[in-house]
Amino acid sequence: MKFLEIMQVSKHFSHPTKGRIEVLDKVSLEMRRNEFITIIGHSGCGKSTLLNMVAGLDAPSSGAVCFKEREIARPGPERAVVFQNHSLLPWRTVLANVMLAVDAVFPAIPKGERLAKAEHWLGVVGLKEQLHKYPHEISGGQKQRTGLARALAMGPELMLFDEPFGALDELTRSQLQDESLRLHGDEHLSVFMVTHSVDEAIYMSDRVVMMNNGPNATIGRIVDIDFPRPRERLKVFESELFAHYRNECIRFLFSRRHGAQAAAGLLSEATVEPVPGVPAPA
Amino acid sequence: MPLPVIVRHPTRAIAGLLLLAGANASAATADASVPASVAAPVFVEYQLASPKPDLARIKAAGIEKPVLKFGMIKLTDCAPLVVARELGFFAAEGLSVAIEVQANWKVVQERVVSMELDGSHMLYNHPIGARIGYLGQAKIISPFNISINGKGITVSTALWKAMQDKEPGLKEPGYALPVTATSLKAIAKERFAVGNPLRFGMTFPSGSHNIALRYWLAAGGVNPGFYEGFNDPVGKKDADVLLSVVPPPQMVANLTANSIDGFCVGEPWNQQAVRDGTGVAALGDQYVFNGGPDKIFATAEEWADTHPNTMVAVVKALIRANQWLDESTEHRKLACEMLANKAYIGANVEVLAESMLGTYQYQKGDRREAKDFNIFYRRFASFPFKSHTVWGLTQARRWGMIPTAMPDAWYAEVADRITRTDIYRKAFALLLAEGKVKAEDLPADDYQSSPAEAFIDHIAFDPRQPNAYLQKFAIGLK
Amino acid sequence: MFATVTGFLETIGLTWFVPPLKIAAGIDRRYEARRFVRMIGLPGLAIGLFLAVWWALSTQVVIKGHALPGPREVYAAGGRMVGEYQAARRVHAEWLRGIDEQVVANPTMSRAEVMALMPDTAAPTYLDQIGVSLKTVFTGFLLAAITAIPLGILCGMNRAIFEMVNPFIQVFRPVSPIAWLPIVGIVVSAGMADVAANSFWAKSYVISAVVVCLCSLWPILINTAGGVANVERDYLNVARVLNLGWVGTVWKVVLPAALPQIFNGLRLSIGVGWMVLIAAETLSQNPGLGKFVWDMYQSSNDDTLAYIMIAVLTIGVIGFVLDRMMIALQRLVSPGVGVQVR
């Protein structure tokens, strides 16, 4: 059975002044169970729109997205989303945020077990001590961990990561990347991630899907990443292969720039996170 | 120059002001002139001493509703209600009565008709207007007359000066009463010609003050204007002056603000204007129609029909209150103390006492005897004469509130419906049996004629011939 | 314990009491002393200045031969009102004694029956009047909240409903309570024709409460609709991913997310309601503070203005307390959301 299939998906919006905006044009992609796949591209290339369609939060204008060979019509907990800005409900404690998901997805099991489930997942992401804190009382990383725990607690078959680490500081981001990779291995997750960090994409994915620029964005190129799993951060980043992948990606994205500025933005973004031993691209 | 000081030395100026305030506050303790006019102690002693409701009476008299709420307007002639409550006359009948001040006469009429109020202090012509359908139809009855006379006509000091110019006699100290409206005739014409007609305030279109004011003006040759039927609330057809409705407690403020040149109202508002120096009391209405009706106690007809025993009990208490009020000057003084309470009129005792004690201040310092000003019991004052109602009807026809001439029989029929002498006679008989009243205080006849001397224009009133009476007025519809 | 007390005081907005408490307990003395000067010293100075200016004015302005009452006349009138209140208590006690007597005299009747036959018919005291006003304003306010919050949620969730309701909001919101009063009076009178006049639902009380409701409806409605419409998309997406359904989404996500703004509306509305009530009471004869002001205005006593000033101060202080109450509630229901105290 095919796991996730994106078939000839196009998407357009109507804009009050600019008229019809074509975002995606006949995009097709397949994803296997247990795969970690990353979509990368310039801002506005429609990568988040694509993720939303997989989540069921948005519907394609034409074409179809199928999950386990059934067309996706609405969102559901089997396709859990980790949102860009954590989206925790500020009036609920960390535990209560996760309980919201558990209660909604597993209404049939007894209250005590549900609670245990929520606590388990919060333990997995390292928040055992923060159960009764409110979102405004914990750090950005902890918030994102809570978001992760909430998604995991839904018992999803597919995890959708919508730039989940974009707003975090460098150290926290690395930590969360590593933990997500560990979870991917331990829990046999399938992950569909959207990011605009080239390094993150290469480090975490099995495949990096690069989008052309919009409007009418399409998939430009897919790079298979052959690092073995589990991956070790330093080993990966210090390898020749990483530099190779990195150059390949950046070259593609650079060539798809619309203006020097867009490229410069992307480049500087790529270079703000130098990894020791990896020379910056010329 | 305080301002520059503040600008140059703000802290010093503030300190100075604070010192001043402090000095003022400390002076207050030594100052005996701080007004302390609310006579709470006397009042409370009365309340504490007043008898508790006699619950045995409820069953014995078959009282349908022992807990009642009555309305009043802030006028001294609400006294019978207050006295009956404070001295326990209601309680003696087994009644617990709350008295609630109402905003204006319109509100009183609405709440009596809707029976939100079980009964109220009212103008004698409320039931007349309501019964004939003037400004809306409703059935109100009256088993008790609260008072006769008791209205005053006050003019602004400016208008008084103008009247003195036309009639130099008014300049003399101790000028003769009554002051007539004859001098106003010319003034009204002049003011009308310059587009600024004379304006007078009264309390309600179908109200006793409106009728008294019109009678006085017309007797002096001034046309106060005619109403054009049941739906005309203004009544200014052919008018030489403009009359408008002002709630009693706001008369003085309106006179002060020059929005009216004079008014006709009950007390203490005429005396308040004299005391404030904004007006001159021209005359009391004992000079317009001595013995003329003023306030009544009234209820919705439906209320009276459904609470016959309670109605009689209420009238019994009110008769005793009126009797008490006319027994002595001492009683009148005590009544003033009661009325001065915030829950009732709340005005200063001195102002209330002015008319209640049989004197009347016409101008500041010009205080004269006015024995007949407020009568509650003497001269059968508390008896609800049907002739009062007939007289009210003749005036309603005279000024056009009744649009067409009606036969004499109609007048008697309407009076029979409104004025429930049967209830009064029943209550009086019970009191007589209890030895609380004297037989000679009950009139034999429901009708009372008034001689020519009773009226400012010397036109005698025979209640059996209302149409013949109407023919005698120079100004007025027939 | 100490921290709990001061924390509670801060929560309900009574921050003034914190510095003296902390200074007394010896915590952060210098900082708290500065806070004390800023929070109590400066307003105190301003109040002192106000009293001084008021006093100065009262000696200058003369109305109808009487001076405008100054602070000490008002203070004296206040003292007399306390005296009158004490006197009223004595009369009340006497009434209770009378009840006892009648209970003894009528052995067939229970105490409750006796009390029903001879209730205390004394005119309401000032405290009674405050009670009536509070009862009325809360009735109107609750009525408004019960109507406006669900309607606001519908408007916020559904653009079409908002477009249908919006014209009514725009047209009726600016209508003064004075204009509503006659209509409400007629409608309520017609609707209550069969209700006993002296029952709990006195007509004047219902009329005043309905007018308060009609005027305080709009801030709740607008704020609820706004709060609901502006719930973050992401929260709604969370609800969608969890398949919470309409009711679940409203109850678990939309309502809590909009709560701070709903409470903002409630707070505005109780302020509006309190102001409206005073106006409504003067005209509807509801025996509350509004009627007190009106009755005093109509008494033409030498002390009329002093009594009215006391009522004005009472009205202001109660309005202030109501506002603080709503702020405290708002903070309690939405932790972590900054509430502006203005």
mmCIF file with all atom_site columns, C-alpha atoms in Angstrom, chain A residues 36 38 40 82 124-125 140-142 144-145 148 152 159 161-186 189 191 193-205 229-234 236-237 242 246 269-270 272-275:
data_model
loop_
_atom_site.group_PDB
_atom_site.id
_atom_site.type_symbol
_atom_site.label_atom_id
_atom_site.label_alt_id
_atom_site.label_comp_id
_atom_site.label_asym_id
_atom_site.label_entity_id
_atom_site.label_seq_id
_atom_site.pdbx_PDB_ins_code
_atom_site.Cartn_x
_atom_site.Cartn_y
_atom_site.Cartn_z
_atom_site.occupancy
_atom_site.B_iso_or_equiv
_atom_site.pdbx_formal_charge
_atom_site.auth_seq_id
_atom_site.auth_comp_id
_atom_site.auth_asym_id
_atom_site.auth_atom_id
_atom_site.pdbx_PDB_model_num
ATOM 1  C CA . PHE A 1 36  ? 12.036 11.418 6.704  1.00 0.00 ? 36  PHE A CA 1
ATOM 2  C CA . THR A 1 38  ? 12.110 17.532 3.827  1.00 0.00 ? 38  THR A CA 1
ATOM 3  C CA . ILE A 1 40  ? 12.965 23.234 1.114  1.00 0.00 ? 40  ILE A CA 1
ATOM 4  C CA . VAL A 1 82  ? 4.071  20.275 14.872 1.00 0.00 ? 82  VAL A CA 1
ATOM 5  C CA . VAL A 1 124 ? 10.011 11.287 26.311 1.00 0.00 ? 124 VAL A CA 1
ATOM 6  C CA . VAL A 1 125 ? 10.646 14.897 25.277 1.00 0.00 ? 125 VAL A CA 1
ATOM 7  C CA . GLY A 1 140 ? 10.934 28.454 23.587 1.00 0.00 ? 140 GLY A CA 1
ATOM 8  C CA . GLY A 1 141 ? 12.628 25.058 23.274 1.00 0.00 ? 141 GLY A CA 1
ATOM 9  C CA . GLN A 1 142 ? 10.416 23.611 25.973 1.00 0.00 ? 142 GLN A CA 1
ATOM 10 C CA . GLN A 1 144 ? 8.390  23.283 21.005 1.00 0.00 ? 144 GLN A CA 1
ATOM 11 C CA . ARG A 1 145 ? 9.035  20.055 22.924 1.00 0.00 ? 145 ARG A CA 1
ATOM 12 C CA . LEU A 1 148 ? 6.208  17.652 19.802 1.00 0.00 ? 148 LEU A CA 1
ATOM 13 C CA . LEU A 1 152 ? 3.324  12.294 19.431 1.00 0.00 ? 152 LEU A CA 1
ATOM 14 C CA . MET A 1 159 ? 4.349  13.609 11.565 1.00 0.00 ? 159 MET A CA 1
ATOM 15 C CA . PHE A 1 161 ? 6.878  19.398 10.889 1.00 0.00 ? 161 PHE A CA 1
ATOM 16 C CA . ASP A 1 162 ? 6.133  22.954 9.778  1.00 0.00 ? 162 ASP A CA 1
ATOM 17 C CA . GLU A 1 163 ? 9.487  24.695 10.283 1.00 0.00 ? 163 GLU A CA 1
ATOM 18 C CA . PRO A 1 164 ? 9.360  23.632 13.917 1.00 0.00 ? 164 PRO A CA 1
ATOM 19 C CA . PHE A 1 165 ? 12.831 24.813 14.887 1.00 0.00 ? 165 PHE A CA 1
ATOM 20 C CA . GLY A 1 166 ? 12.914 28.078 12.937 1.00 0.00 ? 166 GLY A CA 1
ATOM 21 C CA . ALA A 1 167 ? 12.327 30.360 15.876 1.00 0.00 ? 167 ALA A CA 1
ATOM 22 C CA . LEU A 1 168 ? 14.790 28.715 18.263 1.00 0.00 ? 168 LEU A CA 1
ATOM 23 C CA . ASP A 1 169 ? 18.335 29.690 19.131 1.00 0.00 ? 169 ASP A CA 1
ATOM 24 C CA . GLU A 1 170 ? 21.147 27.690 17.590 1.00 0.00 ? 170 GLU A CA 1
ATOM 25 C CA . LEU A 1 171 ? 21.965 25.408 20.512 1.00 0.00 ? 171 LEU A CA 1
ATOM 26 C CA . THR A 1 172 ? 18.364 24.559 21.293 1.00 0.00 ? 172 THR A CA 1
ATOM 27 C CA . ARG A 1 173 ? 17.716 23.955 17.659 1.00 0.00 ? 173 ARG A CA 1
ATOM 28 C CA . SER A 1 174 ? 20.551 21.411 17.398 1.00 0.00 ? 174 SER A CA 1
ATOM 29 C CA . GLN A 1 175 ? 19.325 19.666 20.502 1.00 0.00 ? 175 GLN A CA 1
ATOM 30 C CA . LEU A 1 176 ? 15.804 19.392 19.212 1.00 0.00 ? 176 LEU A CA 1
ATOM 31 C CA . GLN A 1 177 ? 17.001 18.226 15.831 1.00 0.00 ? 177 GLN A CA 1
ATOM 32 C CA . ASP A 1 178 ? 18.953 15.421 17.474 1.00 0.00 ? 178 ASP A CA 1
ATOM 33 C CA . GLU A 1 179 ? 16.025 14.461 19.662 1.00 0.00 ? 179 GLU A CA 1
ATOM 34 C CA . SER A 1 180 ? 13.659 14.433 16.730 1.00 0.00 ? 180 SER A CA 1
ATOM 35 C CA . LEU A 1 181 ? 16.039 12.117 14.901 1.00 0.00 ? 181 LEU A CA 1
ATOM 36 C CA . ARG A 1 182 ? 16.190 9.845  17.928 1.00 0.00 ? 182 ARG A CA 1
ATOM 37 C CA . LEU A 1 183 ? 12.386 9.756  18.070 1.00 0.00 ? 183 LEU A CA 1
ATOM 38 C CA . HIS A 1 184 ? 12.238 9.069  14.346 1.00 0.00 ? 184 HIS A CA 1
ATOM 39 C CA . GLY A 1 185 ? 14.364 5.988  14.996 1.00 0.00 ? 185 GLY A CA 1
ATOM 40 C CA . ASP A 1 186 ? 12.871 4.871  18.314 1.00 0.00 ? 186 ASP A CA 1
ATOM 41 C CA . LEU A 1 189 ? 8.075  7.773  12.730 1.00 0.00 ? 189 LEU A CA 1
ATOM 42 C CA . VAL A 1 191 ? 8.204  12.657 9.007  1.00 0.00 ? 191 VAL A CA 1
ATOM 43 C CA . MET A 1 193 ? 9.124  18.407 7.232  1.00 0.00 ? 193 MET A CA 1
ATOM 44 C CA . VAL A 1 194 ? 9.186  21.887 5.777  1.00 0.00 ? 194 VAL A CA 1
ATOM 45 C CA . THR A 1 195 ? 12.202 24.058 6.482  1.00 0.00 ? 195 THR A CA 1
ATOM 46 C CA . HIS A 1 196 ? 14.313 26.777 4.954  1.00 0.00 ? 196 HIS A CA 1
ATOM 47 C CA . SER A 1 197 ? 17.536 25.609 6.527  1.00 0.00 ? 197 SER A CA 1
ATOM 48 C CA . VAL A 1 198 ? 19.682 23.639 4.095  1.00 0.00 ? 198 VAL A CA 1
ATOM 49 C CA . ASP A 1 199 ? 21.842 22.128 6.850  1.00 0.00 ? 199 ASP A CA 1
ATOM 50 C CA . GLU A 1 200 ? 18.855 20.990 8.830  1.00 0.00 ? 200 GLU A CA 1
ATOM 51 C CA . ALA A 1 201 ? 17.342 19.391 5.777  1.00 0.00 ? 201 ALA A CA 1
ATOM 52 C CA . ILE A 1 202 ? 20.481 17.467 4.889  1.00 0.00 ? 202 ILE A CA 1
ATOM 53 C CA . TYR A 1 203 ? 21.222 16.434 8.458  1.00 0.00 ? 203 TYR A CA 1
ATOM 54 C CA . MET A 1 204 ? 17.772 15.084 9.192  1.00 0.00 ? 204 MET A CA 1
ATOM 55 C CA . SER A 1 205 ? 16.290 13.734 5.976  1.00 0.00 ? 205 SER A CA 1
ATOM 56 C CA . ARG A 1 229 ? 21.068 6.126  10.738 1.00 0.00 ? 229 ARG A CA 1
ATOM 57 C CA . PRO A 1 230 ? 21.339 6.758  13.612 1.00 0.00 ? 230 PRO A CA 1
ATOM 58 C CA . ARG A 1 231 ? 23.198 9.850  12.624 1.00 0.00 ? 231 ARG A CA 1
ATOM 59 C CA . GLU A 1 232 ? 25.824 11.557 14.704 1.00 0.00 ? 232 GLU A CA 1
ATOM 60 C CA . ARG A 1 233 ? 25.876 15.275 14.353 1.00 0.00 ? 233 ARG A CA 1
ATOM 61 C CA . LEU A 1 234 ? 29.611 15.918 14.275 1.00 0.00 ? 234 LEU A CA 1
ATOM 62 C CA . VAL A 1 236 ? 27.710 14.142 9.544  1.00 0.00 ? 236 VAL A CA 1
ATOM 63 C CA . PHE A 1 237 ? 28.639 17.767 9.533  1.00 0.00 ? 237 PHE A CA 1
ATOM 64 C CA . PHE A 1 242 ? 27.742 16.732 3.728  1.00 0.00 ? 242 PHE A CA 1
ATOM 65 C CA . ARG A 1 246 ? 25.234 21.249 0.813  1.00 0.00 ? 246 ARG A CA 1
ATOM 66 C CA . GLU A 1 269 ? 21.193 32.127 6.171  1.00 0.00 ? 269 GLU A CA 1
ATOM 67 C CA . ALA A 1 270 ? 23.214 29.141 5.144  1.00 0.00 ? 270 ALA A CA 1
ATOM 68 C CA . VAL A 1 272 ? 25.261 31.854 9.739  1.00 0.00 ? 272 VAL A CA 1
ATOM 69 C CA . GLU A 1 273 ? 25.524 28.362 10.978 1.00 0.00 ? 273 GLU A CA 1
ATOM 70 C CA . PRO A 1 274 ? 29.080 27.303 10.169 1.00 0.00 ? 274 PRO A CA 1
ATOM 71 C CA . VAL A 1 275 ? 29.958 23.814 11.293 1.00 0.00 ? 275 VAL A CA 1
#
